[in-house]
Amino acid sequence: MKLGYCSITWGGVVGHPQGVTSVKDLFYLTHGSMRQAVQDIASVGYQGVEMFDGNLADYADKPEELKEILATAGVELTSVYTGANFIYADILPDEMHRIHRAAELAASFGAERLVVGGGARRAAGTTDQDYQRLGEALDSVTDIAEGFGLSASYHPHLSTIVESPAELDRLMPLTRIGFCPDTAHLAAGGADPAAVIRKYAGRIQHVHLKDFQKDPFNFLPLGQGELDFPDIIAAIRESGYDSWLMVELDNYDGDPREAAALSKKYLEKLLSN
């Protein structure tokens, strides 16, 4: 299995300001330097990087710059993360326009995978139809991704309608999209990540690894929190998945490169057993 790292730690996740008024422009972004992120990720030995769709969009008019950054560092763009509300019929075409653009950019920079989160929670409460709409939209995302030669996977995430194990179980029969387990978000939603990986072993097309501390709530480098990573790695191996493991950390108080190095050292020790 190859190891990659997500660029989110270099600035945290934000939204494109145009998206407040124009849904088609509501890309995910991290405000940190992608050159610095890629250099740091490569310097501690990761082979790949995952970026947000908005950070790729920044290079749409200067693609050679990002290609030079990746080539000089000797890492590949493994995957691109995007997402949407997916449940509101009126804005869905504009959201799909943005997903299409994300897939197009991902393919143009050599990525293999599109990772998608989302499924909005309504102020008035979630309905059964919301899951049906999310499932149908994710099938459309899969079609878009495949049209660009990408595999698509769904990433359960806090603040969406797919947080808990029961909510994931509601969604999965309604869509054919692949599954991207995020170990910390699954745990924060009340799941045993290894058990979920075993349950949906045949659907896994991408993996996000991050550690988690329940009280006080915090995402942490691997091995610094409460998750049973020996069992998680065992579950991944049992599933037959033998591809990219992407380490992710949504934020970190210290140097993001330090966090990446801590996680890599811990993960390499686990994988050597």
mmCIF file with all atom_site columns, N, CA and C in Angstrom, residues 6 14 17 27 43 54 98 140 146 174 210-211 228 230 232 251:
data_model
loop_
_atom_site.group_PDB
_atom_site.id
_atom_site.type_symbol
_atom_site.label_atom_id
_atom_site.label_alt_id
_atom_site.label_comp_id
_atom_site.label_asym_id
_atom_site.label_entity_id
_atom_site.label_seq_id
_atom_site.pdbx_PDB_ins_code
_atom_site.Cartn_x
_atom_site.Cartn_y
_atom_site.Cartn_z
_atom_site.occupancy
_atom_site.B_iso_or_equiv
_atom_site.pdbx_formal_charge
_atom_site.auth_seq_id
_atom_site.auth_comp_id
_atom_site.auth_asym_id
_atom_site.auth_atom_id
_atom_site.pdbx_PDB_model_num
ATOM 1  N N  . CYS A 1 6   ? -2.931  14.491 2.910   1.00 0.00 ? 6   CYS A N  1
ATOM 2  C CA . CYS A 1 6   ? -3.881  15.503 2.439   1.00 0.00 ? 6   CYS A CA 1
ATOM 3  C C  . CYS A 1 6   ? -3.380  16.909 2.787   1.00 0.00 ? 6   CYS A C  1
ATOM 4  N N  . VAL A 1 14  ? -11.710 25.924 4.115   1.00 0.00 ? 14  VAL A N  1
ATOM 5  C CA . VAL A 1 14  ? -12.578 27.090 3.980   1.00 0.00 ? 14  VAL A CA 1
ATOM 6  C C  . VAL A 1 14  ? -13.367 26.921 2.686   1.00 0.00 ? 14  VAL A C  1
ATOM 7  N N  . PRO A 1 17  ? -15.290 32.341 -1.402  1.00 0.00 ? 17  PRO A N  1
ATOM 8  C CA . PRO A 1 17  ? -16.262 33.378 -1.058  1.00 0.00 ? 17  PRO A CA 1
ATOM 9  C C  . PRO A 1 17  ? -17.337 33.587 -2.111  1.00 0.00 ? 17  PRO A C  1
ATOM 10 N N  . PHE A 1 27  ? -16.254 26.061 -4.109  1.00 0.00 ? 27  PHE A N  1
ATOM 11 C CA . PHE A 1 27  ? -15.192 25.078 -3.968  1.00 0.00 ? 27  PHE A CA 1
ATOM 12 C C  . PHE A 1 27  ? -14.716 24.986 -2.524  1.00 0.00 ? 27  PHE A C  1
ATOM 13 N N  . SER A 1 43  ? 8.896   15.706 1.686   1.00 0.00 ? 43  SER A N  1
ATOM 14 C CA . SER A 1 43  ? 10.130  15.680 2.465   1.00 0.00 ? 43  SER A CA 1
ATOM 15 C C  . SER A 1 43  ? 10.119  14.639 3.570   1.00 0.00 ? 43  SER A C  1
ATOM 16 N N  . GLY A 1 54  ? -10.932 23.390 -4.942  1.00 0.00 ? 54  GLY A N  1
ATOM 17 C CA . GLY A 1 54  ? -10.673 24.815 -5.065  1.00 0.00 ? 54  GLY A CA 1
ATOM 18 C C  . GLY A 1 54  ? -9.205  25.143 -5.229  1.00 0.00 ? 54  GLY A C  1
ATOM 19 N N  . ARG A 1 98  ? -20.129 22.105 -10.762 1.00 0.00 ? 98  ARG A N  1
ATOM 20 C CA . ARG A 1 98  ? -18.889 22.228 -9.999  1.00 0.00 ? 98  ARG A CA 1
ATOM 21 C C  . ARG A 1 98  ? -18.190 20.882 -9.841  1.00 0.00 ? 98  ARG A C  1
ATOM 22 N N  . SER A 1 140 ? -24.837 10.075 -9.992  1.00 0.00 ? 140 SER A N  1
ATOM 23 C CA . SER A 1 140 ? -24.457 11.031 -11.040 1.00 0.00 ? 140 SER A CA 1
ATOM 24 C C  . SER A 1 140 ? -22.992 11.445 -10.898 1.00 0.00 ? 140 SER A C  1
ATOM 25 N N  . GLU A 1 146 ? -16.317 8.743  -13.739 1.00 0.00 ? 146 GLU A N  1
ATOM 26 C CA . GLU A 1 146 ? -15.929 7.696  -14.680 1.00 0.00 ? 146 GLU A CA 1
ATOM 27 C C  . GLU A 1 146 ? -15.733 8.255  -16.078 1.00 0.00 ? 146 GLU A C  1
ATOM 28 N N  . LEU A 1 174 ? -28.593 2.851  -1.543  1.00 0.00 ? 174 LEU A N  1
ATOM 29 C CA . LEU A 1 174 ? -29.255 3.768  -2.472  1.00 0.00 ? 174 LEU A CA 1
ATOM 30 C C  . LEU A 1 174 ? -28.316 4.315  -3.541  1.00 0.00 ? 174 LEU A C  1
ATOM 31 N N  . LYS A 1 210 ? -7.087  9.170  10.017  1.00 0.00 ? 210 LYS A N  1
ATOM 32 C CA . LYS A 1 210 ? -6.739  10.198 10.994  1.00 0.00 ? 210 LYS A CA 1
ATOM 33 C C  . LYS A 1 210 ? -7.159  9.707  12.362  1.00 0.00 ? 210 LYS A C  1
ATOM 34 N N  . ASP A 1 211 ? -6.500  10.201 13.398  1.00 0.00 ? 211 ASP A N  1
ATOM 35 C CA . ASP A 1 211 ? -6.795  9.777  14.759  1.00 0.00 ? 211 ASP A CA 1
ATOM 36 C C  . ASP A 1 211 ? -7.771  10.765 15.392  1.00 0.00 ? 211 ASP A C  1
ATOM 37 N N  . ASP A 1 228 ? -8.100  2.423  17.468  1.00 0.00 ? 228 ASP A N  1
ATOM 38 C CA . ASP A 1 228 ? -7.364  1.147  17.438  1.00 0.00 ? 228 ASP A CA 1
ATOM 39 C C  . ASP A 1 228 ? -6.855  0.915  16.020  1.00 0.00 ? 228 ASP A C  1
ATOM 40 N N  . PRO A 1 230 ? -4.153  -0.746 14.890  1.00 0.00 ? 230 PRO A N  1
ATOM 41 C CA . PRO A 1 230 ? -3.823  -2.123 14.492  1.00 0.00 ? 230 PRO A CA 1
ATOM 42 C C  . PRO A 1 230 ? -5.041  -2.871 13.949  1.00 0.00 ? 230 PRO A C  1
ATOM 43 N N  . ILE A 1 232 ? -7.785  -1.421 12.686  1.00 0.00 ? 232 ILE A N  1
ATOM 44 C CA . ILE A 1 232 ? -8.195  -0.737 11.460  1.00 0.00 ? 232 ILE A CA 1
ATOM 45 C C  . ILE A 1 232 ? -7.356  -1.208 10.274  1.00 0.00 ? 232 ILE A C  1
ATOM 46 N N  . ASN A 1 251 ? -6.687  19.898 11.225  1.00 0.00 ? 251 ASN A N  1
ATOM 47 C CA . ASN A 1 251 ? -5.944  21.054 11.740  1.00 0.00 ? 251 ASN A CA 1
ATOM 48 C C  . ASN A 1 251 ? -4.919  20.558 12.746  1.00 0.00 ? 251 ASN A C  1
#
